[in-house]
Coordinates of C-alpha atoms in Angstrom, one line a residue:
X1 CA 196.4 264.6 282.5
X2 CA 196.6 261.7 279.6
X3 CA 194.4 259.1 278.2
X4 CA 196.0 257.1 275.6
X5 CA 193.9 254.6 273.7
X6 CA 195.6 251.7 271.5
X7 CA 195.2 248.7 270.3
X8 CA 196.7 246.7 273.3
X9 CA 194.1 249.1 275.9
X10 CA 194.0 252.1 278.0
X11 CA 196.5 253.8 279.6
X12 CA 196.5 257.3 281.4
X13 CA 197.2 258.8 284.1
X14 CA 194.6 259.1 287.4
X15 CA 192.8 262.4 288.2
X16 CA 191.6 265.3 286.8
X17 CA 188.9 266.4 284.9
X18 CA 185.8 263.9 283.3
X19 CA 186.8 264.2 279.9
X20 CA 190.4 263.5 280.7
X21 CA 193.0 261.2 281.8
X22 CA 192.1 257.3 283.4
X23 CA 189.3 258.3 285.4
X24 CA 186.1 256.4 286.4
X25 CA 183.8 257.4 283.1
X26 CA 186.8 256.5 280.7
X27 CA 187.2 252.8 282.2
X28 CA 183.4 252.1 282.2
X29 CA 183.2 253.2 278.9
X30 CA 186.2 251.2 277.5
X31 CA 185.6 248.0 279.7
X32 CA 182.0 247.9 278.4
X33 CA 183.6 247.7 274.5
X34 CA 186.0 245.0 275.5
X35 CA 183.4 242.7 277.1
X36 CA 180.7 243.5 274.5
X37 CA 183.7 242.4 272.3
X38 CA 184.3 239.2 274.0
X39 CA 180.7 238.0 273.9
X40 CA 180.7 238.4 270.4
X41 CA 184.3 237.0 269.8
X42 CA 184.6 233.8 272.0
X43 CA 184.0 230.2 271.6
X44 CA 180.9 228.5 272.9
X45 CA 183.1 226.3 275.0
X46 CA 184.6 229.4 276.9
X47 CA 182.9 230.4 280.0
X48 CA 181.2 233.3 280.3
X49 CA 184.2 234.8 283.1
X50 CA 186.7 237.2 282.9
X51 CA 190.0 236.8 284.7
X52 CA 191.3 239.7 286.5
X53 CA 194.5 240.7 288.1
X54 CA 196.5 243.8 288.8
X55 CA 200.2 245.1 289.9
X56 CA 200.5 246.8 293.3
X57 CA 199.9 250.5 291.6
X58 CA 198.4 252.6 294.4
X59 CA 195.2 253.2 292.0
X60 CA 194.8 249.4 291.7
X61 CA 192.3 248.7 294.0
X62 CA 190.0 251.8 292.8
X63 CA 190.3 250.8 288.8
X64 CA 189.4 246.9 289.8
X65 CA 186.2 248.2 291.4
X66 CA 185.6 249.3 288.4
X67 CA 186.6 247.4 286.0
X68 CA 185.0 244.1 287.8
X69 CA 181.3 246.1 288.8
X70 CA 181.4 247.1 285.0
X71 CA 181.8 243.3 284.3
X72 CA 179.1 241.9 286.5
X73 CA 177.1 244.7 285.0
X74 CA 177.2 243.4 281.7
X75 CA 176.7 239.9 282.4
X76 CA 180.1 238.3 283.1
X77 CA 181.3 236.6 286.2
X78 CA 184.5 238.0 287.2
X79 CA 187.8 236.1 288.5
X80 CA 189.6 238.7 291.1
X81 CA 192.8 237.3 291.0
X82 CA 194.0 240.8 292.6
X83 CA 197.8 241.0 293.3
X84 CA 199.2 239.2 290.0
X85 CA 201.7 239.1 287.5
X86 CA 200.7 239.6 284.1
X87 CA 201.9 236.3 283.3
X88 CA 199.9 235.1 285.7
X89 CA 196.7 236.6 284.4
X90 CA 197.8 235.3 281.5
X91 CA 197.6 231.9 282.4
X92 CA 194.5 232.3 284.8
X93 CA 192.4 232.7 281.4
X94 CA 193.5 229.4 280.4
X95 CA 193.6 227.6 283.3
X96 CA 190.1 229.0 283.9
X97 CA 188.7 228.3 280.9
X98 CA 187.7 232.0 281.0
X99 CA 186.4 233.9 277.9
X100 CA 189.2 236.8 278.5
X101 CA 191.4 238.5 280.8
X102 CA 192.0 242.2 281.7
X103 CA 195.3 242.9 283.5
X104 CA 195.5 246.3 285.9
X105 CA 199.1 247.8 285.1
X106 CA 200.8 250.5 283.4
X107 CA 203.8 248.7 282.9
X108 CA 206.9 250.1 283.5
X109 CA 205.3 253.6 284.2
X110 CA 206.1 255.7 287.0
X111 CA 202.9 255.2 290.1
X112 CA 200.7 257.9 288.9
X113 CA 200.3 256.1 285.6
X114 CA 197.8 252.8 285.1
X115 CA 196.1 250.8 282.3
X116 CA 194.3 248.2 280.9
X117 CA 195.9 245.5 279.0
X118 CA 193.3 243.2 277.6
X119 CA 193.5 239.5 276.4
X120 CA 191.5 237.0 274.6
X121 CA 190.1 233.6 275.3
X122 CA 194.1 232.2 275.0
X123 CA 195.4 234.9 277.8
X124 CA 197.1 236.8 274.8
X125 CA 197.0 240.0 273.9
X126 CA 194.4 241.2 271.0
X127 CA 195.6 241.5 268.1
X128 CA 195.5 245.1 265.6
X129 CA 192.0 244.1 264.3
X130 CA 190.4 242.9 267.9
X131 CA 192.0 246.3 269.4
X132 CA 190.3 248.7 266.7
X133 CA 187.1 247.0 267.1
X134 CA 187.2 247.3 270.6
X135 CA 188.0 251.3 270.4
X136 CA 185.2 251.2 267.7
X137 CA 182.6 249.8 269.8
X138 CA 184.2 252.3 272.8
X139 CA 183.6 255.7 270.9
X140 CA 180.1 254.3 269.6
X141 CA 179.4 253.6 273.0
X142 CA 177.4 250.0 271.2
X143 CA 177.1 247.9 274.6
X144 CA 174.2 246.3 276.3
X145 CA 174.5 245.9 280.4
X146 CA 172.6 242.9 281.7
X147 CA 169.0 242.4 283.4
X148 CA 168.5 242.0 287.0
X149 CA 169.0 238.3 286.4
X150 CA 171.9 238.0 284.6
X151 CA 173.9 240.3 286.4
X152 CA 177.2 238.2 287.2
X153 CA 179.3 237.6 290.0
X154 CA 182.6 238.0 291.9
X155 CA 184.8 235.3 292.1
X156 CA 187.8 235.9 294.7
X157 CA 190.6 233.2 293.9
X158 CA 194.3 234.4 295.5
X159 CA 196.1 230.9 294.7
X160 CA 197.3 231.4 290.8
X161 CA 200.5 232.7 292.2
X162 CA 200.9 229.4 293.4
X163 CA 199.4 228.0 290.1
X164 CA 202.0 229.9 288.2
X165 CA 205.2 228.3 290.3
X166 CA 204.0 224.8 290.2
X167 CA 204.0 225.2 286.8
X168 CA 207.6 226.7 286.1
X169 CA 208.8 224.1 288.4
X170 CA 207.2 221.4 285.8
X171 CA 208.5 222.7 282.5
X172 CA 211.5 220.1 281.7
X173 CA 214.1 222.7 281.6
X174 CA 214.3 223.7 284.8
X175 CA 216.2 222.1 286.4
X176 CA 216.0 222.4 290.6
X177 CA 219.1 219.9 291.5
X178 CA 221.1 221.9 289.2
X179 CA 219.9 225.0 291.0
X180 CA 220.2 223.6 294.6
X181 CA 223.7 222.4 294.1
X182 CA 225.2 225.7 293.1
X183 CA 223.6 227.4 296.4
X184 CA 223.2 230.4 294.6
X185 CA 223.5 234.0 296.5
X186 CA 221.1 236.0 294.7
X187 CA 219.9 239.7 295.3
X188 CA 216.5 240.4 293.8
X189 CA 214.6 244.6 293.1
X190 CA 211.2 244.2 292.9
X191 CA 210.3 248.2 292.5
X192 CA 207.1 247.6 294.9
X193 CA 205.3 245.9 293.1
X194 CA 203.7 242.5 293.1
X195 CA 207.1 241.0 291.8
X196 CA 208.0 241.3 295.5
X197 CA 205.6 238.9 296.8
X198 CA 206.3 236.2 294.0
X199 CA 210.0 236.3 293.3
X200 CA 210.9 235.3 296.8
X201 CA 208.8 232.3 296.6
X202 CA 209.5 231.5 293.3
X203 CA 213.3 231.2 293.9
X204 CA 212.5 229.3 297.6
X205 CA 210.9 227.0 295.5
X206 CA 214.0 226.6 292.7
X207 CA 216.1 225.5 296.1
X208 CA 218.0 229.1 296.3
X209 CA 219.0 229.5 300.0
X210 CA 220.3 233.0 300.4
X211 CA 218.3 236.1 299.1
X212 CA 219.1 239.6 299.2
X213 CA 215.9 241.6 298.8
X214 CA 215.4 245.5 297.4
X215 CA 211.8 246.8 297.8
X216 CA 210.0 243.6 297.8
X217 CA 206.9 245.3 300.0
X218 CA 204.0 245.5 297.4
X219 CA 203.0 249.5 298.0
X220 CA 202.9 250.7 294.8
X221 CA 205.2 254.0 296.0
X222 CA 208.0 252.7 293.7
X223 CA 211.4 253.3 295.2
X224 CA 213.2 254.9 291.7
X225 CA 211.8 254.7 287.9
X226 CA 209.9 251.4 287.2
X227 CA 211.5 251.0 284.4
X228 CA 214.4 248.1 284.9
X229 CA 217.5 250.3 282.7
X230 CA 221.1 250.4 284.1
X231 CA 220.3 254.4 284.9
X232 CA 217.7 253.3 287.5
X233 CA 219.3 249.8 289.1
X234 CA 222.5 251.9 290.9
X235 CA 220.9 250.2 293.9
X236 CA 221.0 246.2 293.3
X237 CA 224.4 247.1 291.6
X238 CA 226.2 248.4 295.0
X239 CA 224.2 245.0 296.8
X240 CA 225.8 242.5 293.9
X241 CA 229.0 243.8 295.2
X242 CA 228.3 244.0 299.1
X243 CA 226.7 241.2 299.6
X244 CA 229.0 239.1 297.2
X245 CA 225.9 238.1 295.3
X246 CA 226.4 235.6 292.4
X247 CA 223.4 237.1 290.1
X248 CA 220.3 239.5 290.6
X249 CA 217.2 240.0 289.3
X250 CA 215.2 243.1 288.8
X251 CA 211.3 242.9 287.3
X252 CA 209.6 245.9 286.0
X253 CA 205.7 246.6 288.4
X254 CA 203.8 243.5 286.5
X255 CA 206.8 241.4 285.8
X256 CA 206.7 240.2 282.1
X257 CA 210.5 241.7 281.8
X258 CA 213.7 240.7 283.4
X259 CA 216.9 242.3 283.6
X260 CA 219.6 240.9 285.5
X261 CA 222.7 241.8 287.0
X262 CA 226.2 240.3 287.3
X263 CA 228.1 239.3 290.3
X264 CA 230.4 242.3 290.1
X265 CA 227.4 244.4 289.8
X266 CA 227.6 245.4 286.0
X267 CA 224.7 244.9 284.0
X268 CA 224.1 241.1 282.2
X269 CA 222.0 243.8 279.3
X270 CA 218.4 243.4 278.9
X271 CA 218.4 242.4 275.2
X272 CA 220.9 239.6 276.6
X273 CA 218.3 237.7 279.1
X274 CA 216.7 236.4 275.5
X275 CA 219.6 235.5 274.2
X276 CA 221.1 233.5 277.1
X277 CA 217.4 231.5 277.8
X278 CA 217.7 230.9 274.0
X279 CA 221.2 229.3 273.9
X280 CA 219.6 227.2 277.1
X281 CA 216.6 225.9 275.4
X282 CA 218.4 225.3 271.8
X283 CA 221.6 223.4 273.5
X284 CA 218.7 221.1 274.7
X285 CA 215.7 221.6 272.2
X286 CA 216.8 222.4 268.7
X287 CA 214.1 225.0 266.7
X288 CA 214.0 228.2 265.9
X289 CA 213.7 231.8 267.2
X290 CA 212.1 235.0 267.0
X291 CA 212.4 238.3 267.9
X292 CA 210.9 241.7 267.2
X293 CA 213.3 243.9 264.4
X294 CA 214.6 246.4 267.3
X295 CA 216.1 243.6 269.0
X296 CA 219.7 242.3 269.2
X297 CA 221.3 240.2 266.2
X298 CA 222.8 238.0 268.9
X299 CA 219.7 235.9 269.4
X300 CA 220.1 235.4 265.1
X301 CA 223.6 234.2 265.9
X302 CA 223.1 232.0 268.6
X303 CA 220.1 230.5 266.9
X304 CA 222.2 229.7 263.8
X305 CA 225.0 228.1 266.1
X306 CA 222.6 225.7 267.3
X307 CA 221.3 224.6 263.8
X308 CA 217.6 226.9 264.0
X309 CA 216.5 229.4 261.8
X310 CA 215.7 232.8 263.3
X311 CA 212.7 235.4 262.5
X312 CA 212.1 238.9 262.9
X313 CA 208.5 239.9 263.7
X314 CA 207.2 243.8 264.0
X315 CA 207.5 245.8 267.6
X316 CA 204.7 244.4 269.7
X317 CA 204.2 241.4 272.0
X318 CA 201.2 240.7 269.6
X319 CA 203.7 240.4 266.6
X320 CA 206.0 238.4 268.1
X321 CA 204.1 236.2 269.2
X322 CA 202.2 235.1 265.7
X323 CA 205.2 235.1 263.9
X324 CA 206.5 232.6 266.7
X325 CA 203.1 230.8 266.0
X326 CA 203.5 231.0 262.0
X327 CA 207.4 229.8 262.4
X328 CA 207.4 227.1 264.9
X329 CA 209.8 228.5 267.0
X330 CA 210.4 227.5 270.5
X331 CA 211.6 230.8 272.3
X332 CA 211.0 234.2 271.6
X333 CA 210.9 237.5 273.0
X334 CA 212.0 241.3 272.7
X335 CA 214.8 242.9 273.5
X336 CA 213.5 244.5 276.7
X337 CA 214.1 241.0 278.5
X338 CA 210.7 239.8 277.5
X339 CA 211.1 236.1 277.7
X340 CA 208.6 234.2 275.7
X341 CA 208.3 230.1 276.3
X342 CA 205.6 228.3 274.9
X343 CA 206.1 225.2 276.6
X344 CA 205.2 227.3 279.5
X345 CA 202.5 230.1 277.4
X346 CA 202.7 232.0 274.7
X347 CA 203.6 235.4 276.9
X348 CA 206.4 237.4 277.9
X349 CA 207.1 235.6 281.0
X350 CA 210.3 237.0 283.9
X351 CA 209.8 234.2 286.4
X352 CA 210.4 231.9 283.7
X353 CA 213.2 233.3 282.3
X354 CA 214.2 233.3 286.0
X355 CA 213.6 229.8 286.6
X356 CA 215.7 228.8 282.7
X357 CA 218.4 231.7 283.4
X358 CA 219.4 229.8 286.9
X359 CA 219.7 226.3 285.6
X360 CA 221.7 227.6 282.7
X361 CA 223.7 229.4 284.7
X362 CA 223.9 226.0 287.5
X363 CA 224.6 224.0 284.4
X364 CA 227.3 225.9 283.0
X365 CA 229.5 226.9 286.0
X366 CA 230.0 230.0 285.3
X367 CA 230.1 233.6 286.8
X368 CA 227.4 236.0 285.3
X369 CA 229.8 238.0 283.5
X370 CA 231.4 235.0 282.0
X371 CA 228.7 234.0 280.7
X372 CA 227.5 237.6 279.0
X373 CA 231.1 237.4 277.7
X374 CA 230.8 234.1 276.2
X375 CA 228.3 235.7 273.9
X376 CA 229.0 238.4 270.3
X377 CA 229.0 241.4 272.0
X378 CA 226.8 244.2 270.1
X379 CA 225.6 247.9 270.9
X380 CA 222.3 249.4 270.5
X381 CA 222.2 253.1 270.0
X382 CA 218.7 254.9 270.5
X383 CA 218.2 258.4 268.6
X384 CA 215.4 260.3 266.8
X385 CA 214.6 262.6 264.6
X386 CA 211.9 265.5 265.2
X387 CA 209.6 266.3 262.0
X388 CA 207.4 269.2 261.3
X389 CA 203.3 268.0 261.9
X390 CA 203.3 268.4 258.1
X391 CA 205.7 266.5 256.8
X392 CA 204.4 263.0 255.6
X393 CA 207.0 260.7 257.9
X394 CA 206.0 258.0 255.5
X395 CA 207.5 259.7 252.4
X396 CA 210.7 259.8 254.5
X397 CA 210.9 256.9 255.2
X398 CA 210.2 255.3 251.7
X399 CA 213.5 257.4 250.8
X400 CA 215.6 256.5 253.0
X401 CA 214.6 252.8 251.6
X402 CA 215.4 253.6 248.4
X403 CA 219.0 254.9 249.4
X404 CA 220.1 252.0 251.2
X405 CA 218.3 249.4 248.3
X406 CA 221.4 247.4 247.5
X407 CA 221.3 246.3 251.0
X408 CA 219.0 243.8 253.1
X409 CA 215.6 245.7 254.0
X410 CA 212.4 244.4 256.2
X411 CA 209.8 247.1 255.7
X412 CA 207.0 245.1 258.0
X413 CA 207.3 248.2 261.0
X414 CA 208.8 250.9 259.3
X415 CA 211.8 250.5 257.7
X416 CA 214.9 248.1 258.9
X417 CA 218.2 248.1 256.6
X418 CA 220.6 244.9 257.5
X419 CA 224.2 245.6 256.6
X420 CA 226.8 242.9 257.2
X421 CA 227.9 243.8 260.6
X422 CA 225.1 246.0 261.7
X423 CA 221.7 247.5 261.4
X424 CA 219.8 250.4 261.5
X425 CA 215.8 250.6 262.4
X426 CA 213.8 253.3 261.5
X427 CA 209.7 253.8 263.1
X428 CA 207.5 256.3 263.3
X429 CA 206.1 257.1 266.3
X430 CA 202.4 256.4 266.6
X431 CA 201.4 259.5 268.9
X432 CA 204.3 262.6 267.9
X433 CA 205.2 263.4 264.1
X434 CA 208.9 261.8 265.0
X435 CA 211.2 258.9 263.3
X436 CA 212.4 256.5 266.0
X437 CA 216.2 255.1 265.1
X438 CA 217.4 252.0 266.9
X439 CA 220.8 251.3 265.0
X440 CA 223.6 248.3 266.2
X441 CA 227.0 247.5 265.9
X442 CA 229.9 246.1 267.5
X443 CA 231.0 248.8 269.3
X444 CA 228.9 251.8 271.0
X445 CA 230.6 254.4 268.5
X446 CA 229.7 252.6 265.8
X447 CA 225.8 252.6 266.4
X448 CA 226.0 256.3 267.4
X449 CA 227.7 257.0 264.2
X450 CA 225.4 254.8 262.0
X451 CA 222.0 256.5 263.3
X452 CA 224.0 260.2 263.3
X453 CA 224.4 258.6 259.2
X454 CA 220.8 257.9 258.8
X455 CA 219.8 261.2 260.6
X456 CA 222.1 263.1 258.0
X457 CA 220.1 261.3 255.2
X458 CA 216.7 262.2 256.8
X459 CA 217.6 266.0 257.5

């Protein structure tokens, strides 16, 4: 069994023995810290209520016991959202005027997995200095439950789903006629999850007409690897074809990424849903961009078509999100299809990208794959290196700096060398003594070849 603390929460997997893995002990403990944190860290004007939501995960329902008694225990009112989004949790805080959120999910992880992501007064994620204080106050075990009299209280509220839509349907950008009149066939993979129960009604909502569903029944078995990659969406790519779909949609269990799928059933390429909501909102809204440095150079060149300026912030929703903040810009993301529209919230958000993808698609009458064509077409290659436990990895990495000097380097999350046609990012690993190398290119042999390179150097 695992138990994996970070910055961003808990994650591990369920069962086994009391010192080990997510079991009941571990989330007391750690949900204890985080609200001790929050009454220390909010504003006065906050409320003293936590928002809380979770995926479909078949532990779900036994970790919000939890996490919600442990809440009333130390004096908050809680906000059970239950089956949510994490966008939607997101935006619960907010629209709540809570003092924090905690969102039930594991992410992409396969069903015996689950975690704790935790957010602030905003609905975003702590940053590196809330997190540590949080473990801090965890392993010090320096909380305070509340008296008899100030014990808090359950608040059941099921309509933010609803919440969320009214609120995509608002944003300017999205455009419903647009959407209506192309009477879109669109085939959806909702791995089980609680993308199942929104994505339908989200896309009822945009005016779509015909829908082709894939394990849309929130049961938390998931039907094949969570995680929305080409290797695990062989599925939605046979349905594109059969039922002569013109796009699909796939969402990972909590539904802040999106990867989508072309008409003839080839992938559109998760690092290409941020680039193609990007070249929507800039066509219309010039600004800039942001992205994290593993992500495709394709958003930096669409952004400079359009006139903005583009950033690169370190790996981590947290990151991108502040340099977004610090910059101005007015999308953002990661390459994993994390969409991230302010005017909407500052989160990475797939039913928005949904709702922007569609009218951009609508707008520009085109087939999927025309439209990823349209676009410079780039490779990502993902290798590592394995290092002894006593080998310093930071050592290495400062050398392999020095070699490449004469070129562009961005040393903010490891160390990132720009050349003129392609890149190469190099990160260690935060839990095994290994070097992480994301490199891109034009072609797929190229990045192969230029992280085989920077292996060579390494070894």
């Amino acid at each position: 069994m695992t138990l994996i603390k970070s910055i961003s929460g808990i994650r591990g997997t369920i069962g086994g023995a009391s010192d080990d893995g997510l079991n009941p002990l571990a989330i007391v403990k750690f949900v204890s810290a985080y609200a001790t944190f929050i009454g220390k860290n909010s504003p006065a004007t906050s409320a003293r209520r936590i928002v809380v939501g979770r995926d479909a995960r078949i532990s779900g329902q036994m970790v919000k016991h939890i996490v919600n008694g442990t809440l009333t225990g130390m004096g908050f009112d809680v906000v059970d959202i239950d089956l949510a989004t994490t966008p939607t949790t997101e935006m619960a805080v907010t629209m709540e005027n809570a003092s924090g959120g905690i969102i039930i999910t594991a992410s992409h992880n396969p069903k015996q997995w689950n975690a704790l992501k935790l957010l602030n007064y905003r609905g975003e994620f702590l940053n590196d200095a809330e997190g540590r204080e949080v473990l801090e106050l965890a392993e010090k075990q320096q909380f305070d439950y509340a008296t008899i009299d100030k014990l808090g209280t359950i608040i059941s509220d099921a309509r933010y789903k609803e919440r969320h839509i009214e609120s995509i349907l608002k944003l300017e950008l999205v455009d419903k006629e647009a959407i209506l009149a192309a009477n879109f066939r669109i085939a959806i993979d909702c791995v089980n999850s609680v993308g199942g129960i929104v994505l339908p009604e989200l896309l009822y909502a945009l005016g779509v007409r015909e829908l082709f569903k894939l394990h849309c029944n929130p049961h938390g078995n998931f039907s094949h690897n969570p995680e929305p990659l080409p290797e695990n969406l062989t599925e939605i790519s046979a349905l594109m074809k059969h039922a002569k779909a013109d796009v699909g949609f796939v969402v990972d269990p909590d539904v802040d990424r999106l990867a989508i799928v072309c008409e003839n059933g080839e992938m559109f390429g998760e690092e290409y849903t941020l680039v193609a909501v990007s070249d929507y909102v800039l066509s219309h809204t010039p600004g800039n961009t942001v992205s994290n440095l593993s992500s495709t150079r394709a958003l930096r060149d669409v952004t400079l078509l359009h006139g903005g300026q583009y950033q690169a912030a370190a790996v981590g929703e947290v990151n991108v999100v502040a340099k977004m903040k610090a910059t101005g810009a007015i999308i953002g993301g990661e390459g994993n299809g994390g969409v991230i529209y302010p005017a909407s919230h500052y989160g990475r958000d797939a039913l928005v990208g949904i709702a922007l993808f569609l009218s951009h698609l609508a707008k520009k009458k085109l087939k999927a794959s025309e439209l990823r064509a349209s676009y410079p077409q780039y490779f990502i290659s993902k290798q590592k290196v394995e290092l002894r436990p006593d080998i310093d990895i930071d050592t290495v990495l400062q050398k392999v700096k020095a070699l490449y000097s004469q070129y562009e380097i961005t040393d903010i999350d490891g160390v990132k060398i720009d050349f003129a046609d392609k890149w190469v990012h190099l990160r260690k690993s935060n839990t095994e003594p290994i070097i992480r190398i994301y490199a891109e290119a034009h072609t797929a042999p190229e990045a192969e070849e230029l992280g085989k390179e920077i292996i060579s150097q390494i070894n």
